[in-house]
Coordinates of C-alpha atoms and ligand atoms in Angstrom, one line a residue:
M1 CA 18.9 -3.8 -10.9
S2 CA 16.3 -2.3 -13.0
R3 CA 12.9 -0.6 -12.3
I4 CA 10.3 -2.9 -11.5
N5 CA 8.4 -4.8 -14.5
T6 CA 5.0 -3.2 -14.9
H7 CA 3.2 -6.7 -15.3
R8 CA 4.9 -8.0 -12.2
L9 CA 3.9 -4.8 -10.1
R10 CA 0.3 -5.1 -11.2
E11 CA 0.4 -8.8 -9.9
M12 CA 1.9 -7.5 -6.7
L13 CA -0.7 -4.8 -6.2
K14 CA -3.6 -7.0 -6.2
L15 CA -4.0 -7.4 -2.3
Y16 CA -1.8 -4.7 -0.8
F17 CA -1.9 -5.0 3.4
I18 CA -0.5 -1.8 4.8
M19 CA 0.1 -2.0 8.7
G20 CA 1.8 -0.5 11.8
S21 CA 1.5 -1.4 15.4
P22 CA -1.5 1.0 15.8
N23 CA -3.5 -0.9 13.4
C24 CA -3.4 -4.3 15.4
Y25 CA -5.2 -5.9 18.3
K26 CA -2.5 -8.4 18.6
E27 CA 1.2 -8.7 17.8
P28 CA 1.9 -7.2 14.3
A29 CA 4.0 -10.0 13.5
E30 CA 1.4 -12.5 14.2
V31 CA -1.1 -10.3 12.1
L32 CA 1.3 -10.1 9.2
K33 CA 1.8 -13.9 9.2
E34 CA -1.8 -14.7 9.1
A35 CA -2.4 -12.0 6.6
I36 CA 0.2 -13.6 4.4
A37 CA -1.2 -17.2 4.9
G38 CA -4.5 -15.7 3.6
G39 CA -2.9 -14.6 0.4
I40 CA -1.6 -10.8 0.5
T41 CA 0.6 -10.0 -2.4
L42 CA 2.6 -6.9 -1.0
F43 CA 3.1 -5.4 2.4
Q44 CA 3.6 -1.9 3.5
F45 CA 5.1 -1.1 6.7
R46 CA 3.3 2.2 7.9
E47 CA 3.9 3.1 11.4
K48 CA 1.8 6.0 12.0
G49 CA -0.9 7.4 14.4
N50 CA -1.6 7.2 18.1
H51 CA 1.0 5.4 19.9
A52 CA 3.1 4.6 16.9
L53 CA 6.7 3.5 17.6
T54 CA 9.6 5.6 16.9
G55 CA 13.3 5.2 17.0
V56 CA 14.8 2.1 17.8
E57 CA 11.5 0.3 18.5
K58 CA 10.3 1.3 14.9
V59 CA 13.3 -0.1 13.4
T60 CA 13.3 -3.2 15.3
L61 CA 9.6 -4.0 14.5
A62 CA 10.3 -3.1 10.8
K63 CA 13.1 -5.7 10.7
E64 CA 11.1 -8.2 12.2
L65 CA 8.0 -7.7 9.8
Q66 CA 10.6 -7.4 6.8
T67 CA 12.1 -10.8 7.8
I68 CA 8.6 -12.4 7.7
C69 CA 8.2 -10.9 4.4
K70 CA 11.4 -12.1 2.9
K71 CA 10.9 -15.5 4.3
H72 CA 7.6 -15.9 2.2
D73 CA 8.7 -13.8 -0.8
I74 CA 6.3 -11.0 -0.1
P75 CA 7.9 -7.5 -1.2
F76 CA 8.3 -5.2 1.9
I77 CA 7.5 -1.2 1.1
V78 CA 8.1 1.4 3.8
N79 CA 5.7 4.2 4.1
D80 CA 7.2 7.9 4.1
D81 CA 10.5 7.0 5.9
I82 CA 13.1 7.1 3.1
D83 CA 15.9 6.6 5.4
L84 CA 14.5 3.5 6.8
A85 CA 13.7 2.0 3.5
I86 CA 17.4 2.6 2.3
S87 CA 18.9 1.5 5.4
L88 CA 16.9 -1.8 5.5
D89 CA 17.4 -2.3 1.7
A90 CA 13.3 -2.4 1.5
D91 CA 11.9 -3.2 -1.8
G92 CA 10.4 0.1 -2.2
V93 CA 8.7 3.2 -0.4
H94 CA 5.2 4.8 -0.7
I95 CA 5.1 8.5 -0.3
G96 CA 2.2 11.1 -0.1
Q97 CA 2.1 14.6 -1.5
E98 CA 3.5 16.1 1.8
D99 CA 6.4 13.8 1.9
E100 CA 9.9 14.7 -0.2
P101 CA 9.4 15.6 -3.5
V102 CA 8.8 12.4 -6.0
A103 CA 11.9 13.2 -8.1
K104 CA 14.1 13.5 -4.9
V105 CA 12.8 10.2 -3.7
R106 CA 13.4 8.5 -6.9
S107 CA 17.0 9.8 -7.1
R108 CA 17.5 8.5 -3.5
I109 CA 16.0 5.1 -4.1
G110 CA 17.5 4.3 -7.3
D111 CA 15.3 1.5 -9.0
K112 CA 13.2 0.6 -5.6
I113 CA 9.4 0.5 -6.1
L114 CA 8.1 3.9 -5.7
G115 CA 4.5 4.5 -5.0
V116 CA 2.9 7.9 -4.7
S117 CA -0.6 8.9 -3.5
V118 CA -2.3 11.2 -5.9
H119 CA -5.7 13.0 -5.9
T120 CA -5.7 15.2 -8.9
M121 CA -4.6 14.9 -12.8
E122 CA -2.1 17.4 -12.0
E123 CA -0.4 15.5 -9.0
A124 CA -0.7 12.4 -11.2
M125 CA 1.1 14.0 -14.4
S126 CA 4.0 15.3 -12.2
A127 CA 4.5 12.2 -10.0
L128 CA 4.7 10.0 -13.4
E129 CA 7.1 12.4 -14.9
A130 CA 9.1 12.1 -11.5
G131 CA 9.5 8.5 -11.6
A132 CA 6.4 6.9 -9.9
D133 CA 5.9 3.3 -10.5
Y134 CA 2.2 2.9 -9.1
F135 CA -0.3 5.5 -7.6
G136 CA -2.4 5.0 -4.4
V137 CA -5.8 6.7 -5.2
G138 CA -8.2 7.3 -2.5
P139 CA -10.0 7.5 0.1
I140 CA -12.5 5.5 -2.1
F141 CA -14.8 4.8 0.8
P142 CA -15.0 6.5 4.2
T143 CA -12.3 5.4 6.5
K144 CA -11.5 6.0 10.2
T145 CA -8.0 4.8 9.8
K146 CA -6.3 8.0 8.5
E147 CA -7.2 11.2 10.5
D148 CA -6.1 13.6 7.9
A149 CA -7.6 11.8 4.9
K150 CA -8.9 13.8 2.1
P151 CA -12.5 13.8 1.3
V152 CA -14.0 10.5 0.0
Q153 CA -13.4 10.4 -3.8
G154 CA -15.6 7.1 -4.8
V155 CA -14.5 4.6 -7.3
Q156 CA -15.3 7.5 -10.1
H157 CA -11.9 8.7 -9.2
I158 CA -9.9 5.7 -10.5
Q159 CA -12.4 5.5 -13.6
H160 CA -11.4 9.1 -14.2
F161 CA -7.8 8.7 -14.1
R162 CA -8.1 5.6 -16.7
E163 CA -10.6 7.8 -18.9
K164 CA -7.7 10.3 -19.1
G165 CA -5.2 7.9 -20.3
I166 CA -3.3 7.2 -17.1
T167 CA -2.1 3.4 -17.5
I168 CA 0.3 3.2 -14.7
P169 CA -0.7 0.4 -11.9
I170 CA -3.1 1.9 -9.5
V171 CA -4.3 0.7 -6.2
G172 CA -7.5 2.1 -4.5
I173 CA -7.2 2.9 -0.6
G174 CA -9.6 3.7 2.1
G175 CA -12.6 1.7 3.6
I176 CA -12.0 -1.0 1.4
T177 CA -13.7 -4.2 2.4
V178 CA -14.7 -7.6 0.8
E179 CA -18.2 -6.1 0.0
N180 CA -16.9 -3.3 -2.2
A181 CA -13.3 -4.5 -3.2
M182 CA -14.9 -5.5 -6.7
N183 CA -15.9 -2.2 -7.7
V184 CA -12.4 -0.9 -7.2
K185 CA -11.1 -3.3 -9.5
E186 CA -14.0 -2.9 -11.7
A187 CA -13.3 0.8 -11.8
G188 CA -9.9 0.2 -13.4
A189 CA -7.7 -0.5 -10.2
D190 CA -5.0 -3.2 -10.6
G191 CA -5.6 -3.8 -6.8
V192 CA -6.8 -2.8 -3.3
S193 CA -4.9 -1.6 -0.4
V194 CA -6.4 -2.1 3.0
I195 CA -5.5 -1.7 6.6
T196 CA -8.4 -2.4 8.8
A197 CA -10.3 -4.8 6.6
I198 CA -7.4 -7.1 7.4
S199 CA -5.5 -6.0 10.5
K200 CA -8.6 -5.7 12.7
A201 CA -10.4 -8.7 11.2
S202 CA -11.5 -11.3 13.9
D203 CA -10.2 -14.1 11.3
I204 CA -7.5 -12.5 9.4
I205 CA -6.6 -15.5 7.4
K206 CA -10.2 -15.8 6.2
A207 CA -10.4 -11.7 5.7
A208 CA -7.3 -11.8 3.6
Q209 CA -8.6 -15.0 1.6
S210 CA -11.8 -13.4 0.9
L211 CA -10.6 -10.2 -0.4
R212 CA -8.1 -11.8 -2.5
Q213 CA -10.8 -14.0 -4.1
Q214 CA -12.8 -10.7 -5.0
I215 CA -9.6 -9.4 -6.8
E216 CA -8.8 -12.6 -8.6
Y217 CA -12.4 -12.9 -9.9
Ligands
TZP1 N1 -4.6 6.7 2.9 C1 -6.0 7.0 2.3 S1 -7.2 6.3 3.3 C2 -6.0 5.6 4.3 C3 -4.6 5.7 3.8 C4 -3.5 5.3 4.5 C5 -6.4 4.5 5.2 C6 -7.1 3.3 4.8 O1 -7.3 2.4 5.9 P1 -8.5 1.5 5.9 O2 -8.6 0.9 7.4 O3 -8.3 0.4 5.0 O4 -9.9 2.2 5.6
MG2 MG1 3.1 10.1 3.7

């Protein structure tokens, strides 16, 4: 295997759906199937927050969702849990600044996709050097989904990274909806990552379709 091709990764990041059981009003497997039917391009399993599953239950859900992704050719990324990603042979991992150091994670996962949340130029440069494949930047807009989220950064933050010469694939995250997704792309992001705009939508298929249209425009 070799590191993911950047062009392919930019395509994958267009509509990046992130979800775990605490983000769903119904069965996560059903939510994921509908999101895929609506056109998501990448999935991240993020089992975090109130009533998040742990242990065997978490692993069982991860396997169930990974199986769905495989069936539909949607790459499966694991949030934070490097051991889980390795044991499931996931397509990649996404880590934040408070997780294991980027270089250590890169050496553990080999050529799997490695996403890193960055908030400053310093974090960005160091993640780049340590082997990140893409950056998650946010929260772009106010969000209630992540309790310990950093202050809202606005789309200017993505613009700033691009102006400073950061060419690595970037996804915006935090409070992104069909109404504001276009602004995130126009600021220089390759795609948007969303949790509740899809997971808690009354019509999940339509929500994903509408977001995808905004990004493809
Ligand atoms: N990281 C920064 S904001 C956020 C994460 C995981 C939550 C995004 O959730 P939502 O529901 O799309 O605002
Ligand atoms: Mg993390």
